[in-house]
Tab-separated table of C-alpha atoms in Angstrom:
chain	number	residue	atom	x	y	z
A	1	UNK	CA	95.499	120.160	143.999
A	2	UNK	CA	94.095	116.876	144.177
A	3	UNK	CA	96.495	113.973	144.985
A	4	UNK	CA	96.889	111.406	141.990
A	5	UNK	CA	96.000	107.951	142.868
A	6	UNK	CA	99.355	105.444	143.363
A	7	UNK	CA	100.493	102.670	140.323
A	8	UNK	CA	98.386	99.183	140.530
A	9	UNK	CA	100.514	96.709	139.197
A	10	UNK	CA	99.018	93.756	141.037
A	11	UNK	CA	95.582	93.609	140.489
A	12	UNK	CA	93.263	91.396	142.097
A	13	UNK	CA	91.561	88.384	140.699
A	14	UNK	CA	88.334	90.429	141.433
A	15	UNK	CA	89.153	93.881	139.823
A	16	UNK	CA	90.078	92.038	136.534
A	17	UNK	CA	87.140	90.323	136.482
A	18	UNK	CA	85.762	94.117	136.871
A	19	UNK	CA	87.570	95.529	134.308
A	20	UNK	CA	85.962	92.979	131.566
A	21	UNK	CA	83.212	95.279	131.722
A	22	UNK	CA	84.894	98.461	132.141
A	23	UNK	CA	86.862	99.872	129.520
A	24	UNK	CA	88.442	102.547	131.519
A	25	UNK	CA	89.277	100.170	134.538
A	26	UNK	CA	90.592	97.505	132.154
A	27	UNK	CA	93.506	100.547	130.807
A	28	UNK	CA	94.563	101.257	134.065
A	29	UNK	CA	95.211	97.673	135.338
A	30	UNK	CA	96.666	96.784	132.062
A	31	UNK	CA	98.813	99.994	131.703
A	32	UNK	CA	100.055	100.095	135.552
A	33	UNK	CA	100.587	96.208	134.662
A	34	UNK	CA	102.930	96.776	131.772
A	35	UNK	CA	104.903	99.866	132.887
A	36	UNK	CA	107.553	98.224	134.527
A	37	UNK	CA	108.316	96.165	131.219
A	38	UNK	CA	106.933	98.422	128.937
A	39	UNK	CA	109.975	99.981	127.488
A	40	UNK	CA	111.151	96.607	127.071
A	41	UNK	CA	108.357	94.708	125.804
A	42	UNK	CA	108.349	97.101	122.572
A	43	UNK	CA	111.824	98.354	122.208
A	44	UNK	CA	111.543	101.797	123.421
A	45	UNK	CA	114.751	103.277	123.354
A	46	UNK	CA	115.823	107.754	124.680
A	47	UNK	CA	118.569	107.568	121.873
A	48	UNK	CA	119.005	108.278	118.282
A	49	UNK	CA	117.024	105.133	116.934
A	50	UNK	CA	114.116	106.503	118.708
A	51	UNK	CA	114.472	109.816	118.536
A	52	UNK	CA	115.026	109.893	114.656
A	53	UNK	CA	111.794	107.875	114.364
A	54	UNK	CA	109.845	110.230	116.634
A	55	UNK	CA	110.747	113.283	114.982
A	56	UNK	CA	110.739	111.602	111.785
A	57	UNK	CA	106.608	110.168	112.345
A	58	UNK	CA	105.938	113.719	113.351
A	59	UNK	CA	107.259	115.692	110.416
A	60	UNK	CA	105.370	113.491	108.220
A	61	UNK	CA	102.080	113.659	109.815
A	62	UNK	CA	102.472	117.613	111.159
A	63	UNK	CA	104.539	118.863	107.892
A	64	UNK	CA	106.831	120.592	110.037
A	65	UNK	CA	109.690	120.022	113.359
A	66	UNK	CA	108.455	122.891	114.881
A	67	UNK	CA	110.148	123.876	117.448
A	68	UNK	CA	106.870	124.102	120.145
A	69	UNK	CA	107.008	126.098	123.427
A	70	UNK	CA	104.981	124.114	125.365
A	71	UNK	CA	103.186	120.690	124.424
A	72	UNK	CA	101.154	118.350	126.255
A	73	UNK	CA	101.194	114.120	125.341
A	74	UNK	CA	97.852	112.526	125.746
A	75	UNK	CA	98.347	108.965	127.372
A	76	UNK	CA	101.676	109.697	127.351
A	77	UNK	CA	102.407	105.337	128.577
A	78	UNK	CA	106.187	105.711	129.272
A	79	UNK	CA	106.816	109.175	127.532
A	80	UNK	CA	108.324	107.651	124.438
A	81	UNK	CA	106.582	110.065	121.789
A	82	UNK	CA	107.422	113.642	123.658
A	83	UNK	CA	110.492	112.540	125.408
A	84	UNK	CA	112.095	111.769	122.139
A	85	UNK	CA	110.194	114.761	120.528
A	86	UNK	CA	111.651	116.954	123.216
A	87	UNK	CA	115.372	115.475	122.608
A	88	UNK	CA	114.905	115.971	118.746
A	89	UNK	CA	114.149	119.694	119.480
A	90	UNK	CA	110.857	119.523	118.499
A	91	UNK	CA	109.196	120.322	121.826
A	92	UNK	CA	110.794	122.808	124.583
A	93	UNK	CA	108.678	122.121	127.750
A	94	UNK	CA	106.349	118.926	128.284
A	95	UNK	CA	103.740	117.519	130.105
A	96	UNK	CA	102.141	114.118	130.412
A	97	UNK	CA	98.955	112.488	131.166
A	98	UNK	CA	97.610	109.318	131.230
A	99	UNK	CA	94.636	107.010	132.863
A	100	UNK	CA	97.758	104.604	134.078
A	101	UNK	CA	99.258	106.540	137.498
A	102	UNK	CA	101.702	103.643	136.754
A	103	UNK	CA	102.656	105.160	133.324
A	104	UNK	CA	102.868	108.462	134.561
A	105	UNK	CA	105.317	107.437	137.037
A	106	UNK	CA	107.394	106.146	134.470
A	107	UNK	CA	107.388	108.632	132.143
A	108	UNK	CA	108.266	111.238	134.580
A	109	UNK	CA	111.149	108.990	135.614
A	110	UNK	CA	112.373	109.001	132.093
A	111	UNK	CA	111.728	112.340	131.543
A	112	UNK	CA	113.600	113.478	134.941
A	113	UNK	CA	116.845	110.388	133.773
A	114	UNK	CA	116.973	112.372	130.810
A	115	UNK	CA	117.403	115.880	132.484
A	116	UNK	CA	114.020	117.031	130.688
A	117	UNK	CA	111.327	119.994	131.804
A	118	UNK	CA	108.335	117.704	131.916
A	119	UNK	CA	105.438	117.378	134.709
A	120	UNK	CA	102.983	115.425	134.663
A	121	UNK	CA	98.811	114.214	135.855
A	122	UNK	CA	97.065	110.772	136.193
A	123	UNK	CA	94.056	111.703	133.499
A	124	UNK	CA	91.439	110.803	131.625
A	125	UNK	CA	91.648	111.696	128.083
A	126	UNK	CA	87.984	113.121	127.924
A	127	UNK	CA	88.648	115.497	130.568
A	128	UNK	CA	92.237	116.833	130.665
A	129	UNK	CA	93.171	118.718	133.785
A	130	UNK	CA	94.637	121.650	132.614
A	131	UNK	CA	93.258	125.433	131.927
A	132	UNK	CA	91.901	126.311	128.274
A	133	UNK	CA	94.607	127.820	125.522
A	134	UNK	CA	97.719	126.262	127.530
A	135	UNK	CA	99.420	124.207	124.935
A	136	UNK	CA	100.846	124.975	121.704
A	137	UNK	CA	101.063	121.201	120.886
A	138	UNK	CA	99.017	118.166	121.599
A	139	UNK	CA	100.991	114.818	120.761
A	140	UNK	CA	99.434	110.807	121.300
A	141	UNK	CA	100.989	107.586	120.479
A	142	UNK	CA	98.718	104.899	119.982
A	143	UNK	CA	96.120	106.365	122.377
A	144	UNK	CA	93.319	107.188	120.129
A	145	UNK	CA	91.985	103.415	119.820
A	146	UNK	CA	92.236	103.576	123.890
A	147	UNK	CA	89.622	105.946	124.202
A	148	UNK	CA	85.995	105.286	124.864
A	149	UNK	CA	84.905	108.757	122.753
A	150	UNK	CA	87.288	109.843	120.641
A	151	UNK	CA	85.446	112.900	119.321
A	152	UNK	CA	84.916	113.911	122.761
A	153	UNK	CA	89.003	113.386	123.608
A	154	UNK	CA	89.310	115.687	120.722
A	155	UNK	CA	86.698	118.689	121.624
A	156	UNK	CA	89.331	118.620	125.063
A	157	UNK	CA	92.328	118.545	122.842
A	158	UNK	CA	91.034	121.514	121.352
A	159	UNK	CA	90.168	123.472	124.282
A	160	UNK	CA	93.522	122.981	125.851
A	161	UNK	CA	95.173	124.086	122.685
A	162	UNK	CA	96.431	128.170	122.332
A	163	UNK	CA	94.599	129.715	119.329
A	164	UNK	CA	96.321	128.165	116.104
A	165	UNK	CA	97.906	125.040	118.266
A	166	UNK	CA	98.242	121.570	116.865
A	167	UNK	CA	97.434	118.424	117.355
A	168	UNK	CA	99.246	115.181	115.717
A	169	UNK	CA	98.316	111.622	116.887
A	170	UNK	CA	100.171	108.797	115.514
A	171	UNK	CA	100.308	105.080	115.272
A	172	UNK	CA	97.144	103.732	115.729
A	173	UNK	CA	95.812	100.740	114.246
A	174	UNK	CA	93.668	100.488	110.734
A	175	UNK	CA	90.659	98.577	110.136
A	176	UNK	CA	92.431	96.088	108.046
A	177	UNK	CA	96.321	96.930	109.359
A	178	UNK	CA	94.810	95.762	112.617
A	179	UNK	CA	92.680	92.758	111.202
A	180	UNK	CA	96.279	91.026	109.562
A	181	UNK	CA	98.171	92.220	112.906
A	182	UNK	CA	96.084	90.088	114.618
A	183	UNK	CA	95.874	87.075	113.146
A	184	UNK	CA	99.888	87.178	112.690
A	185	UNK	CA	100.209	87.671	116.209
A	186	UNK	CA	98.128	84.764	117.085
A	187	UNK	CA	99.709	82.272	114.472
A	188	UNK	CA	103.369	82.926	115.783
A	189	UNK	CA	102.722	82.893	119.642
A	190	UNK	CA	100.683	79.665	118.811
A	191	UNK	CA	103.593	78.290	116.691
A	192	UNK	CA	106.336	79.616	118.786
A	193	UNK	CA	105.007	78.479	122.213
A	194	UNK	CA	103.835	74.450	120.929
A	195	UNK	CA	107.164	73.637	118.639
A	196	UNK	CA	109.473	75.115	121.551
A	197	UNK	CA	107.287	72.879	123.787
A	198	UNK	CA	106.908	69.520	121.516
A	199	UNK	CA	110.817	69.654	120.542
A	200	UNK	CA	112.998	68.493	123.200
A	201	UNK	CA	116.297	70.222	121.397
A	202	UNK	CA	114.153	73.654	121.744
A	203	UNK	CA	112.700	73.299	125.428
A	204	UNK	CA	115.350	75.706	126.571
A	205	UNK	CA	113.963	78.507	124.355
A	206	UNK	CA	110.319	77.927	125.620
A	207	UNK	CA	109.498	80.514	128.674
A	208	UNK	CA	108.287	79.163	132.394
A	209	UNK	CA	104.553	78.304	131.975
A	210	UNK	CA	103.696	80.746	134.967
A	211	UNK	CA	105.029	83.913	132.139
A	212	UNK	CA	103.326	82.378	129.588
A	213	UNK	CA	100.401	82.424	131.686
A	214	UNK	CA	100.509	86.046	132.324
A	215	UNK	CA	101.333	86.584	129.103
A	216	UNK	CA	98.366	85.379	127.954
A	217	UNK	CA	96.197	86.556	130.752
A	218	UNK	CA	97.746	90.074	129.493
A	219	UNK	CA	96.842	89.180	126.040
A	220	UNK	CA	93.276	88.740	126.939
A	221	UNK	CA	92.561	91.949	128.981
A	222	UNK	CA	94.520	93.893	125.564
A	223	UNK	CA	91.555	92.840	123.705
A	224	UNK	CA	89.594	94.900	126.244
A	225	UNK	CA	91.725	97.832	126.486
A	226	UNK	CA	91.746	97.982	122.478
A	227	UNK	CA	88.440	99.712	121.346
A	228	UNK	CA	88.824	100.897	118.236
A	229	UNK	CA	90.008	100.452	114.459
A	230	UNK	CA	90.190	103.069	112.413
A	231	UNK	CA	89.065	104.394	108.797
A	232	UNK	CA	91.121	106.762	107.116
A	233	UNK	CA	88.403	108.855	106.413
A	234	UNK	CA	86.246	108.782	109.234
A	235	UNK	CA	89.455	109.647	111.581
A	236	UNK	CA	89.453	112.708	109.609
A	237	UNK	CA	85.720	113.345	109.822
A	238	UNK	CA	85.915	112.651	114.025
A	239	UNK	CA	88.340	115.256	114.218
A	240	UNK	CA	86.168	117.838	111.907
A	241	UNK	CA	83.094	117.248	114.067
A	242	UNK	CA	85.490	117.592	117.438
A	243	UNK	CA	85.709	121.603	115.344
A	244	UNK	CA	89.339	120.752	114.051
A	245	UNK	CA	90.728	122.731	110.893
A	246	UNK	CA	93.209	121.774	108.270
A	247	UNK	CA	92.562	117.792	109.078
A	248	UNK	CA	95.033	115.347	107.522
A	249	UNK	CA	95.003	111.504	108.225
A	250	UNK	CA	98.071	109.736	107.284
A	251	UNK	CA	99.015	106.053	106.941
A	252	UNK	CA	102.229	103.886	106.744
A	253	UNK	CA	103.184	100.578	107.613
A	254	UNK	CA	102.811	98.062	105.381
A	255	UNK	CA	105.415	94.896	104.854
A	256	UNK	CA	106.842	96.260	107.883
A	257	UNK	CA	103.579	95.660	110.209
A	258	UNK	CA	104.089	92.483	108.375
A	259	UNK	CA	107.230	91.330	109.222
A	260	UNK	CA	107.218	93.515	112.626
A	261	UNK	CA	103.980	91.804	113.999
A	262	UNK	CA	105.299	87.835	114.290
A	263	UNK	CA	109.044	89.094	115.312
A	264	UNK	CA	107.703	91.078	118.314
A	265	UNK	CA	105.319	87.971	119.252
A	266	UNK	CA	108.226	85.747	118.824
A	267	UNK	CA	110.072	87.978	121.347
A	268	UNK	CA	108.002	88.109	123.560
A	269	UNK	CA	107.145	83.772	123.730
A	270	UNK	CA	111.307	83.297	123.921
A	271	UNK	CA	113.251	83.878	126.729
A	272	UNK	CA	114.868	87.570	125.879
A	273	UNK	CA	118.733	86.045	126.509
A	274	UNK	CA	118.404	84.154	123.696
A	275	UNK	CA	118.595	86.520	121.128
A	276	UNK	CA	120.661	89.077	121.877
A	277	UNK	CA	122.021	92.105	120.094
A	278	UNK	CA	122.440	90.384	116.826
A	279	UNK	CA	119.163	89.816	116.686
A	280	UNK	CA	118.263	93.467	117.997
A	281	UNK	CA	119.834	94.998	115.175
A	282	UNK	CA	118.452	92.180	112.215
A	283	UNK	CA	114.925	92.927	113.484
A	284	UNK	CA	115.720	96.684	113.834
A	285	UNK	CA	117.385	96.955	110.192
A	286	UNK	CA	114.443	94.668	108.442
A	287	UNK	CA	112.106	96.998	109.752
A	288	UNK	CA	113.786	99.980	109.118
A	289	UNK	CA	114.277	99.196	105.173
A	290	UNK	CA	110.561	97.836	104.975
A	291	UNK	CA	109.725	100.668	106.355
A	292	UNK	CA	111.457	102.624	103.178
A	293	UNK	CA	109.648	100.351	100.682
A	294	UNK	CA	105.985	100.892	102.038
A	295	UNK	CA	106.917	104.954	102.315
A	296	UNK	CA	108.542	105.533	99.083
A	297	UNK	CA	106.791	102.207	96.456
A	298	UNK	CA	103.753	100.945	98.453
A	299	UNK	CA	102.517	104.138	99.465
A	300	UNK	CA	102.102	105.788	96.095
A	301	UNK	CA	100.275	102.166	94.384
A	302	UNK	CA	98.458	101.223	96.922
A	303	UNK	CA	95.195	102.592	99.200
A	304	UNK	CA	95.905	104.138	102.471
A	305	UNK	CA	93.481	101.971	103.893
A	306	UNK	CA	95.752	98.673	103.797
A	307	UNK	CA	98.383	99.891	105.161
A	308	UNK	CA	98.707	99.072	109.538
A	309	UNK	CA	99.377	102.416	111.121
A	310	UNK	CA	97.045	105.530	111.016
A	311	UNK	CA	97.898	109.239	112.299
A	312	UNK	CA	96.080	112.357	112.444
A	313	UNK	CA	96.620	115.679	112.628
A	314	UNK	CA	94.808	119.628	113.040
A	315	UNK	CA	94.357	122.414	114.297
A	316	UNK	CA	92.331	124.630	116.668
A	317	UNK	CA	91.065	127.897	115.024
A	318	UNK	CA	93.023	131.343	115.547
């Protein structure tokens, strides 16, 4: 077996200029980049918060909890969507992969922490490394719009599937979800980083230039590493072509992208100490009810296609 190349999280000036014109480059120096932090950065969590949120984004994309012998995550980043899917008893015995040797470090770190069956590859999505019919399951989190061809990513999905095996993909970004996203992210991080630097009284919440730097330097490779936006409809279609059956594209997300957007910017432009658990738990809880009000009100008045998140799921034929 071939040996999988080592983490890069210190890329040279020269390889990120390289990576500016290559997509696949640009994930792995971003991804080895942020896997240290990554947990962090987005308030990954192994416990019941997480979990419940896992297992509850599946069952409303998949229609079911399963449980699933044997399932495989598709750039897996720190394990976060099958790690919690395995302790929700969704999934029995995992394996990761991802372009990032960096994440896949992590995520088997996690995984072993945790005390959970899970090996793992450095791969690319558009040629998984494992044997057809292996998996019963096929799981992604925020992957999709990673991924140079998508409908080939989901022809190997389907050939690593068992006869009748799944695939759900969750959580990545909409045409216009992504569009508002944006432009929140960029008005708090603007707002955040020149009043904490113009008012002398808030100069202690205002993060060393040099992070702000990378920060921003991290910022701008994203934009590379993002590729896609996605329609409702034409996810659906991409997986049809791929030879998917039963197809079903789901959305949610709506006042909480909103409100969820600036307060992760904001985190990440303040020094973390100064917010604390209080704040943890006020930015977990707004969420958490926003959340109910674009599932249970927005959802039924409003199109699919507004909403931030998008998730997909299928399967392969018996």
């Amino acid at each position: 077996m071939a040996t999988d190349p080592a983490p890069n999280p210190h890329a040279t000036a020269e390889e990120v200029a390289a990576a500016y014109s290559d997509p696949k480059l640009a994930n792995v120096l971003y991804h080895d980049w942020e896997a240290g932090t990554y947990d962090e950065k987005w308030s990954i969590s192994y416990d019941d918060r997480c979990i419940t949120y896992a297992v509850d984004r599946f069952k409303a994309v998949a229609g079911d909890t399963g449980p699933y012998e044997h399932a495989l995550e598709l750039g897996c980043g720190t394990g976060f969507f099958l790690l919690n899917l395995m302790q929700g008893d969704v999934i029995k015995k995992g394996s990761v992969t991802d372009l990032s040797p960096g994440m896949v470090e992590v995520a088997l770190r996690n995984a072993e922490h945790l005390g959970l069956d899970v090996d793992g590859r450095v791969a690319d999505a558009e040629r998984i490394p494992y044997d057809d019919n292996t998996f019963d399951l096929v799981v992604g989190h925020a992957v999709l719009h990673h991924i140079p061809d998508v409908e080939a990513a989901m022809r190997e999905v389907l050939r690593v599937l068992k006869p009748g095996g799944k695939f759900v993909f969750a959580g990545d970004p909409t045409n216009i979800g992504n569009f508002y996203a944006r432009k929140l992210g960029q008005a708090t991080w603007w707002l955040t980083t020149n009043i904490t630097k113009a008012v002398p009284a808030l100069n202690d919440w205002r993060r060393p230039q040099e992070e702000l730097d990378e920060s921003s330097r991290a910022a701008a490779l994203e934009a590379v590493v993002d590729l896609h936006t996605f329609d409702p409809d034409d996810l659906e279609a991409t997986a049809r072509r791929a030879g998917a059956l039963e197809v079903r594209a789901v959305t949610d997300e709506l006042s909480a992208a909103l409100f969820g957007w600036p307060v992760r910017t904001f985190e990440a432009a303040v020094p973390r100490e100064k917010l604390g658990f209080g704040w943890a738990m006020f930015a977990y809880r707004t969420w958490q009810n926003l959340s109910w009000v674009d599932q249970n009100i927005f959802a039924k008045v409003l199109p699919r296609e507004v909403f931030y998140n998008v998730s997909v799921t299928g399967k392969k034929s018996s």
